[in-house]
XYZ file of C-alpha atoms in Angstrom:
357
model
C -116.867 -143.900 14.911
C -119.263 -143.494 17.451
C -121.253 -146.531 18.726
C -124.609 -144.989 18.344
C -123.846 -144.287 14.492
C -125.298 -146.918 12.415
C -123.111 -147.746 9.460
C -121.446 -150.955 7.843
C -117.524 -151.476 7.280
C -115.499 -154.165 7.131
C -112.291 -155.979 9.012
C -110.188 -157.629 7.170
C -107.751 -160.423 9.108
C -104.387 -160.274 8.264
C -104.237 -156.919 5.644
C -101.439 -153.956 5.854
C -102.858 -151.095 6.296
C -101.769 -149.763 2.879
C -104.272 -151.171 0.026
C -102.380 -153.588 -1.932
C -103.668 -154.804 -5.307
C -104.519 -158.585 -5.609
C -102.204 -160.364 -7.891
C -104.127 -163.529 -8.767
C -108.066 -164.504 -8.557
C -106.541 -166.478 -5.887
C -105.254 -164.487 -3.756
C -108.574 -161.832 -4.051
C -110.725 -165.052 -3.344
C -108.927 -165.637 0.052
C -108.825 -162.195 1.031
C -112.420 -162.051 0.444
C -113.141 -165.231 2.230
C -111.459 -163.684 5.421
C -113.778 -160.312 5.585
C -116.048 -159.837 8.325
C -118.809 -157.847 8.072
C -119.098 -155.353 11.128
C -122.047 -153.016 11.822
C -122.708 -150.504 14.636
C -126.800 -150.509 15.437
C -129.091 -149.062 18.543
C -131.443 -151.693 18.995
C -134.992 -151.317 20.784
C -135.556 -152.575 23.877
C -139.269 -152.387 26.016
C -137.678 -151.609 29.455
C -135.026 -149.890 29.529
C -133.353 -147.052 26.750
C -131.722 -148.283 23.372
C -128.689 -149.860 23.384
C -125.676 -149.868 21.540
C -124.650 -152.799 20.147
C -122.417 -153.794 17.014
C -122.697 -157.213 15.079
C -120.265 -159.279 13.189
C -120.720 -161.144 10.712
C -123.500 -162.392 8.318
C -126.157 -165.191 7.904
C -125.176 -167.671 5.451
C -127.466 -169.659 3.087
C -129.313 -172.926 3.724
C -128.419 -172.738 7.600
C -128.712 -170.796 10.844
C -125.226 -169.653 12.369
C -124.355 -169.877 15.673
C -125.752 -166.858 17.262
C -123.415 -165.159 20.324
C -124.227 -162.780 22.488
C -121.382 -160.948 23.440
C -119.425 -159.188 26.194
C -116.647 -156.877 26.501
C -114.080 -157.372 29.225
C -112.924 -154.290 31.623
C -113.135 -154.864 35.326
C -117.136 -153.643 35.537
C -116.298 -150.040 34.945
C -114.135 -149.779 31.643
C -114.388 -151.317 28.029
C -116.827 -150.350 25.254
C -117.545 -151.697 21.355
C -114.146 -151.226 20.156
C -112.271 -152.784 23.262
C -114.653 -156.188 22.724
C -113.482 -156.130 19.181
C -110.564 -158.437 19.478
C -113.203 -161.633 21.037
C -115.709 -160.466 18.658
C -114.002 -160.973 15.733
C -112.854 -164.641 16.644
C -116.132 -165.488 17.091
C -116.669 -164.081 13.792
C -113.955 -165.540 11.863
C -115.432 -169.341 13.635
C -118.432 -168.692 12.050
C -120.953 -167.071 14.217
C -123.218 -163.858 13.762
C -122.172 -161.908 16.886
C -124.019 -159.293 18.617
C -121.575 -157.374 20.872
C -123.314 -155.117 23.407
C -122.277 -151.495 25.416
C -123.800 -152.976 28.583
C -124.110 -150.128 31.142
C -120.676 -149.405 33.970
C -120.271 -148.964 37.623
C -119.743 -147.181 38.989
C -122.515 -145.324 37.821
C -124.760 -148.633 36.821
C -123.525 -150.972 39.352
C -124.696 -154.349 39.578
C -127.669 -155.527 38.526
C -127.966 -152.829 36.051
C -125.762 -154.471 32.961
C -126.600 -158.424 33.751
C -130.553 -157.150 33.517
C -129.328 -154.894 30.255
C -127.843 -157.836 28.838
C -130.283 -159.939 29.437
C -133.070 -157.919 27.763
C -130.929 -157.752 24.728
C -131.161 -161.406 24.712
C -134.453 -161.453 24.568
C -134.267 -159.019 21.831
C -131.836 -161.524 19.869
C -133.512 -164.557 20.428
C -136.949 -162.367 19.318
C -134.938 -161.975 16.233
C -132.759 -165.005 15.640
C -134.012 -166.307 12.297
C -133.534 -162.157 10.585
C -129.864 -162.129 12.393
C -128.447 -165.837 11.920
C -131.109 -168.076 9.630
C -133.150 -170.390 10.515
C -132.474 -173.090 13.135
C -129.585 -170.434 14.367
C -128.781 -171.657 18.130
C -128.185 -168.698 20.900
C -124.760 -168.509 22.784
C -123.147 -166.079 25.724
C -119.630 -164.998 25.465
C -117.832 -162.676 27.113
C -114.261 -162.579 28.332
C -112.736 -161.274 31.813
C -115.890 -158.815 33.582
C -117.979 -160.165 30.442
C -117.154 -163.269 31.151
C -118.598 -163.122 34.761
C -121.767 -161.078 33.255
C -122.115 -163.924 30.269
C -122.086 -167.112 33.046
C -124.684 -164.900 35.248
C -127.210 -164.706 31.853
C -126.828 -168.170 31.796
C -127.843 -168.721 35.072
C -130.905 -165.989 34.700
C -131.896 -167.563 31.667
C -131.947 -171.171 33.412
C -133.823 -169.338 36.407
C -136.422 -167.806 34.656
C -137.131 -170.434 31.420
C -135.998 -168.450 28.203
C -134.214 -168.104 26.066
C -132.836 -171.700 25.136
C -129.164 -171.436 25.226
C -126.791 -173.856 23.430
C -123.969 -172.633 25.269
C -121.699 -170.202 26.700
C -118.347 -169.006 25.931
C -116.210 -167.425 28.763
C -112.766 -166.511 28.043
C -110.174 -165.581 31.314
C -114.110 -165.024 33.407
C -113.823 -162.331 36.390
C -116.163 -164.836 38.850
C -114.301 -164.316 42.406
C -114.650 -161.170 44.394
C -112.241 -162.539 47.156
C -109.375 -161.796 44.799
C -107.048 -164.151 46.170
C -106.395 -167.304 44.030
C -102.822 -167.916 43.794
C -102.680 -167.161 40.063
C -103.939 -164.046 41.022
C -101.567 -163.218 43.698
C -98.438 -164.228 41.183
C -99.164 -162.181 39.117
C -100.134 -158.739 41.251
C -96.840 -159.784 43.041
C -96.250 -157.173 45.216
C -98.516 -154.057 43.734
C -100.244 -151.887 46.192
C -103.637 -151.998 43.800
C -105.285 -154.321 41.968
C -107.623 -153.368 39.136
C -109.952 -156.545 39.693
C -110.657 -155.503 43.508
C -110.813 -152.301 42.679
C -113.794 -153.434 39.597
C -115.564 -155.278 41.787
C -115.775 -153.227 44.891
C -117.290 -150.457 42.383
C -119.751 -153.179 41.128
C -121.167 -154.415 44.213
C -123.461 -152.505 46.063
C -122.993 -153.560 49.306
C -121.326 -157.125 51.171
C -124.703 -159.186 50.498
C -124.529 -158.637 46.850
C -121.565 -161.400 46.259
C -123.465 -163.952 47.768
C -126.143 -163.150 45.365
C -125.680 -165.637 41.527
C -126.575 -163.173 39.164
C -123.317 -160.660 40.902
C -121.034 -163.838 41.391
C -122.284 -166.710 39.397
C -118.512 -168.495 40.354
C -120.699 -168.244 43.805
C -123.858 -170.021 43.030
C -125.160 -172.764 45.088
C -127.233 -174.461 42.090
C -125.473 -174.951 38.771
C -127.623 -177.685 37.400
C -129.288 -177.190 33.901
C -126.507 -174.294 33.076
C -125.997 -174.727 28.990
C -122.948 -176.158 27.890
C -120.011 -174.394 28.266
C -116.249 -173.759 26.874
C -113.876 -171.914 29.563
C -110.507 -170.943 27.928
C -107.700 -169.281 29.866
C -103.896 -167.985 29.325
C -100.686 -169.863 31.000
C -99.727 -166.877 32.753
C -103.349 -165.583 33.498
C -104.202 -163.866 36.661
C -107.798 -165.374 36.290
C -106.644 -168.941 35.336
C -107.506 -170.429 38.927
C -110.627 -169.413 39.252
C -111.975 -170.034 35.718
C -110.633 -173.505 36.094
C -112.512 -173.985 39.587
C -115.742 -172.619 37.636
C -115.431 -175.419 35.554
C -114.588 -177.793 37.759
C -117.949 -176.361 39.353
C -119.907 -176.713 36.800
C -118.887 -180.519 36.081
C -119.429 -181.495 39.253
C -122.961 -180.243 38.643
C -123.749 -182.319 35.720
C -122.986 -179.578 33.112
C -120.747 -180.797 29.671
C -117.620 -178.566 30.257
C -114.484 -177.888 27.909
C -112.053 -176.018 29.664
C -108.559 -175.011 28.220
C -105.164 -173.454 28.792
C -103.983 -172.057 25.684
C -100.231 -171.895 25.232
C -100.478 -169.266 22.499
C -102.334 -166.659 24.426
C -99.921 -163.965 26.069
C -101.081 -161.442 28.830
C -104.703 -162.181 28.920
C -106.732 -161.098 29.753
C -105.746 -157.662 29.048
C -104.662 -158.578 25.612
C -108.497 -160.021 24.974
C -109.797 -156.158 25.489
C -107.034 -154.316 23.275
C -107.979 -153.918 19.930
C -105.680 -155.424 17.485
C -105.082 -154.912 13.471
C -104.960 -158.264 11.686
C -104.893 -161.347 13.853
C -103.909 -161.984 17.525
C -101.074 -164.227 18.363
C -103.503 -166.842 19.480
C -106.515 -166.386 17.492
C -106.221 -169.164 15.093
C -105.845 -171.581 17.760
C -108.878 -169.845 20.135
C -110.987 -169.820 16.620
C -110.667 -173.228 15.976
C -111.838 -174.175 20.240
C -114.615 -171.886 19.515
C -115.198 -174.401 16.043
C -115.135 -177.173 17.986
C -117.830 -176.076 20.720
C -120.114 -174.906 18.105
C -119.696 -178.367 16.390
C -120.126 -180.203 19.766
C -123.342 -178.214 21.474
C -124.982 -178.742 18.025
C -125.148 -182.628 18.830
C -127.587 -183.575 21.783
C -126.000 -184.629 24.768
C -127.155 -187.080 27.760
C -123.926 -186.994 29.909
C -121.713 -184.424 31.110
C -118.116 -184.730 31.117
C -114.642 -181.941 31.322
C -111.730 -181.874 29.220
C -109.247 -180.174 30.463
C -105.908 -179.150 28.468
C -103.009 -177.356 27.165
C -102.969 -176.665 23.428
C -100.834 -175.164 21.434
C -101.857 -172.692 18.211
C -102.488 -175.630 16.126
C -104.287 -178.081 18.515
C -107.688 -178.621 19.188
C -109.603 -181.052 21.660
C -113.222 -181.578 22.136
C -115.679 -183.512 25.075
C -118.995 -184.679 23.092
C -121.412 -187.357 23.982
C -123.614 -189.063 21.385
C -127.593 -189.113 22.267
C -130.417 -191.065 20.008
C -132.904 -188.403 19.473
C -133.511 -187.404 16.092
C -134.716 -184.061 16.820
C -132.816 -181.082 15.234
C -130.974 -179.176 17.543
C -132.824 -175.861 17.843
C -136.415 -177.668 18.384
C -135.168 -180.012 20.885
C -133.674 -176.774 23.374
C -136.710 -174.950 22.764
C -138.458 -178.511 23.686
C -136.876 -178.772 26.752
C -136.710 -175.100 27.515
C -140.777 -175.084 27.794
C -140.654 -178.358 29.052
C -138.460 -176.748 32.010
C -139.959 -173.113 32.596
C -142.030 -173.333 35.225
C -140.439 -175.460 37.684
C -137.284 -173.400 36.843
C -139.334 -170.314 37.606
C -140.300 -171.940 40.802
C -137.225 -172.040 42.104
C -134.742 -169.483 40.876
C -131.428 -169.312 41.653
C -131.320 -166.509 44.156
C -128.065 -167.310 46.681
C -130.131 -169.477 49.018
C -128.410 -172.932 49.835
C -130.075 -175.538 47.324
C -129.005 -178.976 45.562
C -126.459 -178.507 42.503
């Protein structure tokens, strides 16, 4: 189905592909409980063309849903709707009304064409956050490998320039170090002649200067304070493991309320993150239920940061919270503080000069 074609289907987790008729009111309940609503949309945007996006999900009575912004994975230059599906639909199945977007490729839109795309749908999704999510519904990034790295550089735009309030972001196996050479990385290129992630990024950066630059390489940036929450997750044998861990080391170290994971379950990610899959991924229940637990945690306010690092398995689950005493709800307190923050955030953006975490 084309991307561009607006129309509504529906994935069920865990069906054959050959219809089966339900035997009990039971069973047809559960099966019904497990659909996700998907839809394929061209949304409006003021500066730039339409873009293609597809959402999953649906808002639920009496409450806003956590609200993601999503990001497909594919080195910068490959990846599209159908190839974010597999990400998409966990954050589905945890609960969340997910907007997945085509951001523009290099090498034809290098960078800072698909962080400034993504960033005006954001605008476009908070503009719209009650219609999409219900009310009170609380924005998130996500994005896993090169949408991972694009989904921690919104965060770091949206700091910069004072909107949208973010209650968190998700990144999954992120692509954040141009230099290509952590040793999780070298283990597992071993000794091929080409590597995919090089090859992404030299197609995405214009020139040298641009990886010193936060919104290119936000792994990079000199000032991570006042980032949103965040949840890094990342395979056992994952090429990317060392350098999403030393993001989130980063970002502790900078005040910021981390979770970061290994997950035992997961098997050749990140690739297997950006191949579409029929029913459920190996790890999904256990990824789903980290992606439960962050929702649950950012929607408590927090006055201290703190990282949790570990290993789960499929049916384990571990969460960092702190406890605050304001009463506020959660969605008027980080639009509070947002406006609170704007203009001395706009004062001093984030743009690769040396500056105080």
């Amino acid at each position: 189905m084309p991307a561009n074609d607006t129309a509504t289907f529906h994935y069920t987790v865990g069906l054959m592909k050959t219809a089966m008729s339900p035997r009990t009111a039971t069973t047809a309940a559960k099966l019904a409980s497990n659909t996700i609503e998907e839809k394929n949309a061209c949304i409006p945007l003021a500066k730039r063309p339409p873009m293609d996006v597809r959402m999953y999900g649906r808002r639920t009575p009496g409450g806003g849903n956590p609200l993601v912004v999503h990001f497909h994975g594919g080195a910068f230059v490959a990846g599209d709707l159908d190839s974010g599906s597999t990400v998409a639909r966990m954050l589905a199945g945890a609960g969340a009304v997910v907007v997945s977007l085509a951001y523009p490729l290099a090498p034809k839109n290098p960078f800072p064409d698909g962080v400034e795309a993504g960033y005006d749908v954001l605008e476009w999704v908070y503009k719209n956050r009650v219609k999409l999510a219900g009310q009170g519904a609380r924005i998130f990034l996500a994005g896993e490998e090169a949408g991972g790295n694009i989904a921690a550089a919104m965060a770091v735009m949206a700091r910069d320039r004072g909107h949208p309030p973010l209650a968190g972001q998700i990144l999954l196996s992120p692509m954040l170090d141009p230099c290509v050479g952590t040793a999780s990385l070298r283990k597992a290129t071993a000794d091929a002649t080409q590597c995919k992630w090089a090859d992404g990024w030299l197609q995405y950066l214009r020139c040298p200067m641009d990886a010193e630059h936060p919104y290119a390489v936000p792994g990079g940036s000199r000032r991570l304070a006042d980032i949103a929450p965040t949840l890094v997750l990342s395979g056992l044998d994952d090429p990317l493991r060392d350098e999403a861990k030393a993001y989130a080391e980063r970002l502790r170290n900078a005040g910021i309320e981390v979770t970061y994971h290994v997950m035992q379950a997961a098997q050749n990610w990140p690739d297997a993150l950006t191949l579409p899959v029929n029913g459920e991924c190996s790890c999904g229940v256990a990824v789903k239920q980290q992606f439960r637990a962050f929702f649950e945690a950012t929607a408590k306010p927090t006055t201290t940061a703190k990282t949790t690092t570990t290993t789960t398995t499929s049916t384990s689950t571990s969460t960092s919270t702190s406890t605050s005493t304001s009463t506020s709800s959660p969605a008027t307190a980080a639009d509070a503080a947002a406006e609170d923050k704007a203009a001395a955030r706009r004062a001093r953006p984030d743009d690769g000069r040396p500056g105080t975490s």
